[in-house]
PDB file of C-alpha atoms in Angstrom:
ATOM      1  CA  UNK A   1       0.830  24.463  22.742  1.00 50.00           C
ATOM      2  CA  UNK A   2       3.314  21.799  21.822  1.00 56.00           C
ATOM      3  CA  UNK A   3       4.150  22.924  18.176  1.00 53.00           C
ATOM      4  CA  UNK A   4       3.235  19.100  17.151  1.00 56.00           C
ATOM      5  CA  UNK A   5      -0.460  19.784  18.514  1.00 64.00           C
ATOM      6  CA  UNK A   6      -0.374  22.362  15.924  1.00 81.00           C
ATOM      7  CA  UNK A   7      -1.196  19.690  13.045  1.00 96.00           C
ATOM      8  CA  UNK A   8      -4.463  19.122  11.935  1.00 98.00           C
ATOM      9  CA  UNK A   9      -5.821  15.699  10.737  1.00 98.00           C
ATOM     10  CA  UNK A  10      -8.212  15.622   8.410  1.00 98.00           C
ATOM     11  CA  UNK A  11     -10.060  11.536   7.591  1.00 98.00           C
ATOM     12  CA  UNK A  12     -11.782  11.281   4.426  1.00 98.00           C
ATOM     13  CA  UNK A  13     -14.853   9.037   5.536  1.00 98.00           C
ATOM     14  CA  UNK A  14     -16.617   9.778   2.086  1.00 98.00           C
ATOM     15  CA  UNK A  15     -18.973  11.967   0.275  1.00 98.00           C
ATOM     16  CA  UNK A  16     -18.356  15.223   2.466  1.00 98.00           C
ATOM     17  CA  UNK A  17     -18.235  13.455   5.593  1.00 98.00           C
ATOM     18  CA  UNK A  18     -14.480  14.067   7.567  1.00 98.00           C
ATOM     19  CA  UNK A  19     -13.534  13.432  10.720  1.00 98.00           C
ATOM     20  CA  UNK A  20     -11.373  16.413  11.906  1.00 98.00           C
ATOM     21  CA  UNK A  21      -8.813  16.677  14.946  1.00 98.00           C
ATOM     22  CA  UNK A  22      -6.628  19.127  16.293  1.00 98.00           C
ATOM     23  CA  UNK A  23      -5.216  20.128  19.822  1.00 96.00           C
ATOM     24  CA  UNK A  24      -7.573  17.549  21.232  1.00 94.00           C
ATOM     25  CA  UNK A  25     -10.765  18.756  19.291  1.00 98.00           C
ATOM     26  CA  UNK A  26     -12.741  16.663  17.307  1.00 98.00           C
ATOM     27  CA  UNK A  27     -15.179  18.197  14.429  1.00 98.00           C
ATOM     28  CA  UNK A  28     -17.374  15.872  11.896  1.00 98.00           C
ATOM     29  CA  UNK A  29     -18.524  17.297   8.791  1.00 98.00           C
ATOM     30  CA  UNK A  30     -21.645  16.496   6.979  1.00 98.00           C
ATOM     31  CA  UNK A  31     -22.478  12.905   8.477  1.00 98.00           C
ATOM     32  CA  UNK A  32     -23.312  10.473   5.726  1.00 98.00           C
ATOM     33  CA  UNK A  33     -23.096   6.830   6.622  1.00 98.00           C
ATOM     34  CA  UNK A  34     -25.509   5.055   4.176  1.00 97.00           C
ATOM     35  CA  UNK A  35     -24.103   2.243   2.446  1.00 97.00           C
ATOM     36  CA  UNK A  36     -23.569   1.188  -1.062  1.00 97.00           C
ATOM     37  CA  UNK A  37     -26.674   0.182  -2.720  1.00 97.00           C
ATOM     38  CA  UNK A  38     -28.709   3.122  -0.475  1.00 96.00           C
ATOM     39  CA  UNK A  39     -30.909   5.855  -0.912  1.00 95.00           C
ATOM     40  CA  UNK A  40     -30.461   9.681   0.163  1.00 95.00           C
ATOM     41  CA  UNK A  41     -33.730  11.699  -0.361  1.00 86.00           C
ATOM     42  CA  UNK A  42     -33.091  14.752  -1.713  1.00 80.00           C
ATOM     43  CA  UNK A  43     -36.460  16.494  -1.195  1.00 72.00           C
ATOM     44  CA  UNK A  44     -38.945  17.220  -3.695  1.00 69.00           C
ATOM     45  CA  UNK A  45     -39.285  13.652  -4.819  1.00 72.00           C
ATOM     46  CA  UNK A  46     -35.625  13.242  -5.849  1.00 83.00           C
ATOM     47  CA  UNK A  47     -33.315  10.101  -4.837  1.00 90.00           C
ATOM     48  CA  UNK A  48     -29.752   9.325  -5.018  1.00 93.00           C
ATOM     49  CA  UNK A  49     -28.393   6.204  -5.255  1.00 95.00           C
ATOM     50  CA  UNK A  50     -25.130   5.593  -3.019  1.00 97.00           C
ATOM     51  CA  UNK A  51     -22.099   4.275  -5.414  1.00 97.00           C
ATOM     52  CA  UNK A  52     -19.672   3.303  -2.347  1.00 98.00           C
ATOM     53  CA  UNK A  53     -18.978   2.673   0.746  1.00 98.00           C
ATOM     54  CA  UNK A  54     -18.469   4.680   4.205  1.00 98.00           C
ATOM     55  CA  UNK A  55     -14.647   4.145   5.818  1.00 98.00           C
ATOM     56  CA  UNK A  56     -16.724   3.998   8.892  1.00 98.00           C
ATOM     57  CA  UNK A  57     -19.850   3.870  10.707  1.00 97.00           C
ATOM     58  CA  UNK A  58     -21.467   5.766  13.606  1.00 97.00           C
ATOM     59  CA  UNK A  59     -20.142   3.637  16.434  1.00 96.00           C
ATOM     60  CA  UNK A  60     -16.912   3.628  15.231  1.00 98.00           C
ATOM     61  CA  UNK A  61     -16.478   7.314  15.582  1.00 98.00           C
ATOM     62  CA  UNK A  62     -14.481   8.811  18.536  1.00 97.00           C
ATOM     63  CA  UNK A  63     -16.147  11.645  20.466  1.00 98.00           C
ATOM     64  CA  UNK A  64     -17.356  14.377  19.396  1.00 98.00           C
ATOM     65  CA  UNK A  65     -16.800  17.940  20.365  1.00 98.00           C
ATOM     66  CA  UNK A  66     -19.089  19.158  17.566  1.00 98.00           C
ATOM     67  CA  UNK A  67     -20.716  18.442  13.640  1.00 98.00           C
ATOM     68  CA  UNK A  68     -20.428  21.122  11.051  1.00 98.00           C
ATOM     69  CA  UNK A  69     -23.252  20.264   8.793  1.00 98.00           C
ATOM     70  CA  UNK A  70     -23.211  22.941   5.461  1.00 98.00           C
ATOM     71  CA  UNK A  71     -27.133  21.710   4.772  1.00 96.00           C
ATOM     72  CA  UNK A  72     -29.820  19.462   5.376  1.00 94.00           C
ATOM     73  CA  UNK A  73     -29.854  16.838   2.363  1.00 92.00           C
ATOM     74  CA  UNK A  74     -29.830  13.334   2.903  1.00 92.00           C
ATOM     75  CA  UNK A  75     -26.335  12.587   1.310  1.00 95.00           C
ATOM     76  CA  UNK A  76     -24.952  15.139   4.055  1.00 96.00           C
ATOM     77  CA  UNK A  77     -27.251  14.223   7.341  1.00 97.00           C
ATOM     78  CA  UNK A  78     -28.728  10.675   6.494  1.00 96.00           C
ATOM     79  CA  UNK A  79     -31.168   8.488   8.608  1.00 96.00           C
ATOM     80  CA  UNK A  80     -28.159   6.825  10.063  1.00 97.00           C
ATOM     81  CA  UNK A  81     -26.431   9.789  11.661  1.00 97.00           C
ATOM     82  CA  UNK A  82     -30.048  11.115  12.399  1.00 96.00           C
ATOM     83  CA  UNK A  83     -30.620   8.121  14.670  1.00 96.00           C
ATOM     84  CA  UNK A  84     -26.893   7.135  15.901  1.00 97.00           C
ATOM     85  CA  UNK A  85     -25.334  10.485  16.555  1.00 98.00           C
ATOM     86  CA  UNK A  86     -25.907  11.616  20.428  1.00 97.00           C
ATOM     87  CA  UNK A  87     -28.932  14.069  20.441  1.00 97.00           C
ATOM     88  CA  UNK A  88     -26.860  16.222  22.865  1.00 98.00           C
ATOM     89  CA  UNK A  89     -23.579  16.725  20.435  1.00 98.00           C
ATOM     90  CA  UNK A  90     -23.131  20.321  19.056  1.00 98.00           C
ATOM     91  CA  UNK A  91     -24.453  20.881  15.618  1.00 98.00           C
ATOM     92  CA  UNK A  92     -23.105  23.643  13.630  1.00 98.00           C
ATOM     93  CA  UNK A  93     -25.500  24.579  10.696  1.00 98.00           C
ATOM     94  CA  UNK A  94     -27.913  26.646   8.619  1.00 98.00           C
ATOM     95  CA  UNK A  95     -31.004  28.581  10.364  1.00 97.00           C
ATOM     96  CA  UNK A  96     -33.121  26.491   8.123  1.00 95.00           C
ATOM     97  CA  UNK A  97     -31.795  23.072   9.266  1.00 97.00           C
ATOM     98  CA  UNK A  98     -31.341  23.787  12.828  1.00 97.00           C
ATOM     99  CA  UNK A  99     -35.509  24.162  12.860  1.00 96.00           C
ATOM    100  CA  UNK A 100     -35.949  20.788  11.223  1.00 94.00           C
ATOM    101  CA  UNK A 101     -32.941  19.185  13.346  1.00 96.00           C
ATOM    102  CA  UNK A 102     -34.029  20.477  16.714  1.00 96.00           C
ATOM    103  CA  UNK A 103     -37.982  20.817  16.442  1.00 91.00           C
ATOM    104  CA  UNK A 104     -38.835  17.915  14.407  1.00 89.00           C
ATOM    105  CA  UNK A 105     -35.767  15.565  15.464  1.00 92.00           C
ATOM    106  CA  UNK A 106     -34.949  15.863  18.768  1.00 94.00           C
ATOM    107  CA  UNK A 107     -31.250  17.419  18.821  1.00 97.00           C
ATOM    108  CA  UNK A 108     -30.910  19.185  21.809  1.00 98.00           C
ATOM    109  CA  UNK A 109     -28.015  21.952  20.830  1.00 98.00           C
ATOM    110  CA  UNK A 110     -28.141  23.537  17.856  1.00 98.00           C
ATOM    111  CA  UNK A 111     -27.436  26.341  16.203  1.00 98.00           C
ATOM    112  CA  UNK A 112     -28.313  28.053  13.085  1.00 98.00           C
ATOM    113  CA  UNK A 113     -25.646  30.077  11.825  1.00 98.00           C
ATOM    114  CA  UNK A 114     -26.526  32.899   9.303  1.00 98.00           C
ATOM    115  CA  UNK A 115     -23.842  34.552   7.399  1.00 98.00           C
ATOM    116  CA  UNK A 116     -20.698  35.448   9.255  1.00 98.00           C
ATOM    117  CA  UNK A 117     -22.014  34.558  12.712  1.00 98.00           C
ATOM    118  CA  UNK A 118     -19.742  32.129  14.710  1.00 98.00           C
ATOM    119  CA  UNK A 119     -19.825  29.622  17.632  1.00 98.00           C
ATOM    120  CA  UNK A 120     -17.218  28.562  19.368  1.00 98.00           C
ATOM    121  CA  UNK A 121     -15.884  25.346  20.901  1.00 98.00           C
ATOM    122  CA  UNK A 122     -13.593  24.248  23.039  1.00 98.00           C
ATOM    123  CA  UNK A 123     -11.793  21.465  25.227  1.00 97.00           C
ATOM    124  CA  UNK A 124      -8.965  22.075  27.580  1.00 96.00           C
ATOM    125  CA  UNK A 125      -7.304  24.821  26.367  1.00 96.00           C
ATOM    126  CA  UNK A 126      -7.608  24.620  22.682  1.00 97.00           C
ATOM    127  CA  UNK A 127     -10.929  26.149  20.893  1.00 98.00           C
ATOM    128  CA  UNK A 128     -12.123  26.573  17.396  1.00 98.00           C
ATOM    129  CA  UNK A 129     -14.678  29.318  16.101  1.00 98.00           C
ATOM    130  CA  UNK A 130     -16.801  28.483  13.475  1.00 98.00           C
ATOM    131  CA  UNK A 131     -18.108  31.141  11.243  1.00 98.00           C
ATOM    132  CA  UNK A 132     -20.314  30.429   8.556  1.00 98.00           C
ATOM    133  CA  UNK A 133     -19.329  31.158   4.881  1.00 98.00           C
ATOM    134  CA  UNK A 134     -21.557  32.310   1.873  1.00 98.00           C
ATOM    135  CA  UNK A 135     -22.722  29.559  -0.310  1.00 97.00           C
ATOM    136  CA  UNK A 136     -25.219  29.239  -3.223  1.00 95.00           C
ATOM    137  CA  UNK A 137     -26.853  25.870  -4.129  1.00 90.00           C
ATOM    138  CA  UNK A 138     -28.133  26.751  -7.217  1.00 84.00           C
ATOM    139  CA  UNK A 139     -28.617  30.000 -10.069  1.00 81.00           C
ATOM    140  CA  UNK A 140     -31.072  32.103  -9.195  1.00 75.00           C
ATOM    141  CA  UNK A 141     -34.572  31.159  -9.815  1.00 75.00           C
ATOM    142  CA  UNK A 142     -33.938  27.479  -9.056  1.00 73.00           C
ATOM    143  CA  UNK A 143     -32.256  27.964  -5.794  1.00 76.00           C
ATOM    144  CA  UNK A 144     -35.546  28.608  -3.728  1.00 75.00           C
ATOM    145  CA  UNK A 145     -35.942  23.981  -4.541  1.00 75.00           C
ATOM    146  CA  UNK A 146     -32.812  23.534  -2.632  1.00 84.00           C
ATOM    147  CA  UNK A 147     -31.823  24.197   0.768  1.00 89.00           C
ATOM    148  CA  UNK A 148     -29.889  26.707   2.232  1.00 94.00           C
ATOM    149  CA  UNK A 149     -25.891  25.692   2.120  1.00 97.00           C
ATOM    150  CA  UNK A 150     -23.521  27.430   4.365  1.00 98.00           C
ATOM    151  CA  UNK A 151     -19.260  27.274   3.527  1.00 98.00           C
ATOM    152  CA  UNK A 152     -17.415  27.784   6.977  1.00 98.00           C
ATOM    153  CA  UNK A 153     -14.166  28.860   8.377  1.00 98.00           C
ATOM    154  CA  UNK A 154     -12.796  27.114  11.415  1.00 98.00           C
ATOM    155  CA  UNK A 155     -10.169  28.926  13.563  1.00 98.00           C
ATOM    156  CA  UNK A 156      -8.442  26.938  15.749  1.00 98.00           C
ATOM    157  CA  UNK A 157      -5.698  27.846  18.580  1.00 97.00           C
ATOM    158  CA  UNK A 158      -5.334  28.513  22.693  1.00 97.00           C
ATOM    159  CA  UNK A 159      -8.558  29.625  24.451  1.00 97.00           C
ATOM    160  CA  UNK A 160      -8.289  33.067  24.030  1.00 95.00           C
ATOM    161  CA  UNK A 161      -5.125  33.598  21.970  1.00 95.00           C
ATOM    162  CA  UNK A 162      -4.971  34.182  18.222  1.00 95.00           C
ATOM    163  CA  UNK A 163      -5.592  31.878  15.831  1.00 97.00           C
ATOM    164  CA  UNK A 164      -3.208  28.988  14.695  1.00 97.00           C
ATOM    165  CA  UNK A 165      -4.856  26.902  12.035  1.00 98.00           C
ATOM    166  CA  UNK A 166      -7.548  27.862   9.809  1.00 98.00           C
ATOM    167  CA  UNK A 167      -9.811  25.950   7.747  1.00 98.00           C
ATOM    168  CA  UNK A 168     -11.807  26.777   5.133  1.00 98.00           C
ATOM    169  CA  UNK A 169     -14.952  24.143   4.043  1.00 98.00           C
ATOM    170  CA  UNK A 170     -16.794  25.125   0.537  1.00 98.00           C
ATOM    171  CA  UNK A 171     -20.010  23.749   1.649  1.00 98.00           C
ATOM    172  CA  UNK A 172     -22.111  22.291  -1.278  1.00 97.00           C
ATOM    173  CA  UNK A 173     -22.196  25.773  -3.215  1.00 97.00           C
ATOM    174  CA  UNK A 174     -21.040  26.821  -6.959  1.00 96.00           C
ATOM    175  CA  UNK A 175     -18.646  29.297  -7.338  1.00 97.00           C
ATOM    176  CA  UNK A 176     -19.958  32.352  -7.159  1.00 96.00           C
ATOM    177  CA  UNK A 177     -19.185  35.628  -6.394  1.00 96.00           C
ATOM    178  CA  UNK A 178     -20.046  35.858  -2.581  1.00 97.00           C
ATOM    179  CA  UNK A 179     -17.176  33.211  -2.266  1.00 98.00           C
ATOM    180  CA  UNK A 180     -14.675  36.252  -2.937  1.00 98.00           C
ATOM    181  CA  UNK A 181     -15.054  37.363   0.682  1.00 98.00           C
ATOM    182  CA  UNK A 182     -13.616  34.790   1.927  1.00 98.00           C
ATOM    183  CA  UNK A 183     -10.102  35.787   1.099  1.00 98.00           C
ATOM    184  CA  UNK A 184     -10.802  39.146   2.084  1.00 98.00           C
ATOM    185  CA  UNK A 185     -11.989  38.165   5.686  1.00 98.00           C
ATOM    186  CA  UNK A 186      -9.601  35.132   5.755  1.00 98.00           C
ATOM    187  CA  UNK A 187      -6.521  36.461   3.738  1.00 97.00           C
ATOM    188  CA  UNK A 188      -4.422  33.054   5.049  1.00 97.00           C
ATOM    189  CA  UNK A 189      -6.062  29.299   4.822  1.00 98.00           C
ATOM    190  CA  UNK A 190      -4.138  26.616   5.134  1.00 98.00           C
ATOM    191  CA  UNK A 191      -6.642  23.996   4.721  1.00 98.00           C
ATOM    192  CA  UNK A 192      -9.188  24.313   2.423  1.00 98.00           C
ATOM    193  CA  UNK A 193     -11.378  21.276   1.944  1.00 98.00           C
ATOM    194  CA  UNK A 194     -13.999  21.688  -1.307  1.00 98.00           C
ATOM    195  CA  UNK A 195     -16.976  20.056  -2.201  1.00 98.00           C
ATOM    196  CA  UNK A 196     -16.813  19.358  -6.304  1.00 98.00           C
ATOM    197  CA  UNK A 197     -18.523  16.788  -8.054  1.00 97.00           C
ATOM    198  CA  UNK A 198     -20.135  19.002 -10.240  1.00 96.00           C
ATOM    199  CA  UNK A 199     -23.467  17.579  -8.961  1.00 93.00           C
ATOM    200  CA  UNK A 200     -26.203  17.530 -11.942  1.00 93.00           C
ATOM    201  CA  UNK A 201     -30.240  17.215 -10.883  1.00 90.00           C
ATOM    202  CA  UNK A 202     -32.416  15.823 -13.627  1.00 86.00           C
ATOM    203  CA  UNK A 203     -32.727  18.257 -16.536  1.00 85.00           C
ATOM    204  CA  UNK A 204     -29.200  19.221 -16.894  1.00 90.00           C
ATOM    205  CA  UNK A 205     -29.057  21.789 -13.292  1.00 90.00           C
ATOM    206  CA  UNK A 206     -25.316  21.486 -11.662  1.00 92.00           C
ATOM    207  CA  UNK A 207     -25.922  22.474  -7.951  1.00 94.00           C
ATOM    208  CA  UNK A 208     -22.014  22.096  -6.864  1.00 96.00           C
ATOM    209  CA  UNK A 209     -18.796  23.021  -8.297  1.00 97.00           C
ATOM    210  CA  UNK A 210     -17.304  20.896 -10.793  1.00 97.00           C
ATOM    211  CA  UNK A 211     -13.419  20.497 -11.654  1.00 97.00           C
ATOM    212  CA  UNK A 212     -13.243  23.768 -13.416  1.00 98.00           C
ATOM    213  CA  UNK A 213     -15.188  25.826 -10.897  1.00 97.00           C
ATOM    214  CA  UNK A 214     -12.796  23.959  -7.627  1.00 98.00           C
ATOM    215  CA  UNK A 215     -10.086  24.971  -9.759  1.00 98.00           C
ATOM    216  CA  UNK A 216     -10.940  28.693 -10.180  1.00 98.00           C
ATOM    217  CA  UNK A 217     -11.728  28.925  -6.374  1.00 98.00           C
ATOM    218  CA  UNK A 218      -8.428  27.163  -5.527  1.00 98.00           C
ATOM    219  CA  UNK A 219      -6.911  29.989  -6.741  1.00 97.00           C
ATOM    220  CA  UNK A 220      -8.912  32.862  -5.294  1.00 97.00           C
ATOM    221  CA  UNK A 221      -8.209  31.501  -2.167  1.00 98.00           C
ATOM    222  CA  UNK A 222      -4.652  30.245  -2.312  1.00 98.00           C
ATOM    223  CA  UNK A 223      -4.473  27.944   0.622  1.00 98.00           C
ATOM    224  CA  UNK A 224      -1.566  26.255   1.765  1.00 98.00           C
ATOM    225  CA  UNK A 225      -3.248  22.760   1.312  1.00 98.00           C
ATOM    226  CA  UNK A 226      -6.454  21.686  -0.358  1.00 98.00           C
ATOM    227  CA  UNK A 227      -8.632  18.580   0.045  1.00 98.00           C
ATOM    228  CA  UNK A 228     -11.452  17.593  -2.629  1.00 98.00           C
ATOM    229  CA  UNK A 229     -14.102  16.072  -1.318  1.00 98.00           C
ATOM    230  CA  UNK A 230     -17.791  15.276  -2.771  1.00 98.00           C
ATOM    231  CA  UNK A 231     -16.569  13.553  -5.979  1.00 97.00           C
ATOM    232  CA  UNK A 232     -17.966  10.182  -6.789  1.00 96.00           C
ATOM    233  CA  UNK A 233     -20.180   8.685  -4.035  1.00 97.00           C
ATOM    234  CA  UNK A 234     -23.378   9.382  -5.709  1.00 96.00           C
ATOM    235  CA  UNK A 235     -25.014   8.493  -9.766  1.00 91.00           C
ATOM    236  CA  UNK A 236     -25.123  13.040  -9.904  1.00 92.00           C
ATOM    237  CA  UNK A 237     -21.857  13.455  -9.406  1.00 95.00           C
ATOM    238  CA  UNK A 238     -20.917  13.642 -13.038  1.00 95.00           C
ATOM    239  CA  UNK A 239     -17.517  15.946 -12.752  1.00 97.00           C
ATOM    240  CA  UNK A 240     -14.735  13.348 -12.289  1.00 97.00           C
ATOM    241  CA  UNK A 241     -12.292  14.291 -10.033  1.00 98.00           C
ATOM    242  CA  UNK A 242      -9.591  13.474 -12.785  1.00 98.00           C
ATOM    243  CA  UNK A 243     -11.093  16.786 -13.972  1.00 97.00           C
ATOM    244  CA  UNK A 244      -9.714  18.855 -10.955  1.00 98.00           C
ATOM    245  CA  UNK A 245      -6.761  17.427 -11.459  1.00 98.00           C
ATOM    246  CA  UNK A 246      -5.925  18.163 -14.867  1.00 98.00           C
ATOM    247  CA  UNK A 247      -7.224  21.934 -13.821  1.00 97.00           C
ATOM    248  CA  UNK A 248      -4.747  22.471 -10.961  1.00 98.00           C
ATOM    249  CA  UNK A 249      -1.995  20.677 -12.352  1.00 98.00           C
ATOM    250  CA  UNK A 250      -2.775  22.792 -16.239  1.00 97.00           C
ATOM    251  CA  UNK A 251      -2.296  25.723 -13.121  1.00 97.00           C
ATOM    252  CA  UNK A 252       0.784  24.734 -11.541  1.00 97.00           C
ATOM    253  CA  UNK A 253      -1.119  24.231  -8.575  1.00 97.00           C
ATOM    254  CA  UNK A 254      -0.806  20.453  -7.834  1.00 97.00           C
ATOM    255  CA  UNK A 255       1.581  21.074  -5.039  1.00 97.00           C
ATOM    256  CA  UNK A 256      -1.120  22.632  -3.305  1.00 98.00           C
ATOM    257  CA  UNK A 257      -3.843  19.387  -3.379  1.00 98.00           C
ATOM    258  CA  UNK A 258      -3.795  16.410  -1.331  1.00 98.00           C
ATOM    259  CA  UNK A 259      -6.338  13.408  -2.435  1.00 98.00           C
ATOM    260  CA  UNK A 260      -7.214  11.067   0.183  1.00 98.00           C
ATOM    261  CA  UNK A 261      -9.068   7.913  -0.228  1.00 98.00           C
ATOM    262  CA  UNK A 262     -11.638   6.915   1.683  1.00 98.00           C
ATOM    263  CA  UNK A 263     -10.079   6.017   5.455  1.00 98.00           C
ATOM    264  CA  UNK A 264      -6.920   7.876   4.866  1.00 98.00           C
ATOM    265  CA  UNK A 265      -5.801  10.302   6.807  1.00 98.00           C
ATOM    266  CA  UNK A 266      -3.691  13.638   5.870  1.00 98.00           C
ATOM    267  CA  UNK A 267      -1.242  15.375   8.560  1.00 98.00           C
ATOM    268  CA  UNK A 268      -1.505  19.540   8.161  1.00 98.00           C
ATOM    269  CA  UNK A 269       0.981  22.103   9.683  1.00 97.00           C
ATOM    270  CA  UNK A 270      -0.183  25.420   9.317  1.00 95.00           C
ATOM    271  CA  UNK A 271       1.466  27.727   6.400  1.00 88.00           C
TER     272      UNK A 271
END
C-alpha cells in the first residue's frame, strides 16, 4: 500500500455520527441525521431534543462498506438513517440491536457482536476487523433501563497482512474498569475517538463519560491522536467539552486531541 493510503480520515458529521475512510474503505458510525428542533426517543418514555444541526444528510453520504453502531438509541440510529440507509449495508452492532434492526426493521446483514468477537470487511485489497469493546451505559442497578453499548477497535491494513491503523471508538459507556483491557489487547491506538458529554437522564443519572472521565481514559489508553465526539448536540449533554479540554491540557496531553467541527475533516498517519 502506497504509504499515503495509510492515512485515515475521520468527518465529524455530529453527535457520534463520523464518516470514516481509509485505503478505499468507508465506515459510518452511529447514524444520526435528525435536525435541529427534533426528537430522539430514548426508550422508556424519555425524549431528547436535538440542539444542532447534521453536516450532512443520508443522500449525501458516499458508499458504504459498513456502519458501526455502539447501541440502539435514537440519537445514534434515528428514523432517518432507519429509512434512508440501504437495508443491504453491513451493520456492525450489539446482539441486542441486531434483533430489533434485522427482525423488526428489515436490515438484511447484520451482526451482533458480543464482547471481543470481530467481523471483518474488506474492498480491494485493504480490510478492517472490527472487534467489539466493553462498555457500560450505566452503574449497576440502573443499567438493565438502557441498552446494551459496545466500544470497538477497528484494524485496518492489506487483506491478510498485519495491521496498519487502529482505531479505538468508546461507544456511549462511562469509564469503567472493563475499559482497562483495551490497552492490554490493543497496547498501540492511534486514533481514539470518545464519546463524552457527560450525558445526565432526569434525576441526576450520567450514562456517558464526562470531561473528567474522557480525560482519565485518554490516558489509560495513550493514543497517538484523540477525537471527542458526543458533546453538545442534545439538552443531556451537560459536560461541556471546554471541560475536556482544561483536563488534557491540566495533563499535558493537548498535543494528543484534535477537535473537529461539525463537517471538518482530520488527516491521521498511524503512530
Amino acid at each position: 500500500m502506497d504509504p499515503s493510503d495509510r492515512q485515515l480520515s475521520l468527518t465529524f458529521v455530529g453527535t457520534a455520527t463520523t464518516l470514516v475512510r481509509y485505503g478505499g474503505l468507508t465506515l459510518l458510525t452511529d447514524p444520526n441525521f435528525l435536525h435541529r428542533g427534533q426528537y430522539a426517543w430514548l426508550g422508556k418514555g424519555l425524549v431528547a431534543k436535538r440542539r444542532t444541526e447534521p453536516a450532512m444528510g443520508v443522500a449525501d453520504l458516499p458508499p458504504l462498506d459498513g456502519v458501526v453502531l455502539s447501541h440502539l438509541h435514537g440519537d445514534h440510529f434515528d428514523r432517518v438513517a432507519r429509512r434512508g440507509l440501504p437495508h443491504d449495508v453491513p451493520l456492525l452492532t450489539t446482539p441486542h440491536a441486531r434483533r430489533r434492526l434485522a427482525g423488526v426493521h428489515g436490515f438484511t446483514d447484520v451482526t451482533g457482536l458480543s464482547t471481543w468477537e470481530s467481523r471483518t470487511l474488506r474492498r480491494g485489497d485493504v480490510e478492517v476487523r472490527v472487534t467489539a469493546a466493553p462498555g457500560r451505559h450505566a452503574p449497576e442497578p440502573w443499567q438493565r433501563l438502557l441498552p446494551p453499548v459496545m466500544g470497538s477497535v477497528w484494524e485496518f491494513g492489506p487483506v491478510g497482512g498485519r495491521a496498519e491503523f487502529t482505531v479505538y471508538v468508546s461507544g456511549d459507556t462511562l469509564n469503567v474498569p472493563e475499559l482497562r483491557e483495551v490497552p492490554l489487547r490493543y497496547p498501540e491506538v492511534d486514533l481514539a475517538v470518545l464519546h463524552l458529554g457527560g450525558t445526565t437522564l432526569p434525576g441526576g443519572l450520567v450514562v456517558t463519560m464526562d470531561g473528567v472521565q474522557g480525560a482519565d481514559l485518554l490516558q489509560v489508553l495513550e493514543p497517538a491522536h484523540a477525537v471527542p465526539v458526543h458533546v453538545d448536540d442534545y439538552r443531556l449533554f451537560r459536560s461541556p467539552l471546554s471541560r475536556f479540554r482544561d483536563e488534557v491540557e491540566r495533563r499535558g496531553l493537548a498535543h494528543v486531541v484534535h477537535y473537529l467541527a461539525r463537517g471538518q475533516t482530520g488527516v491521521f498517519s498511524p503512530r
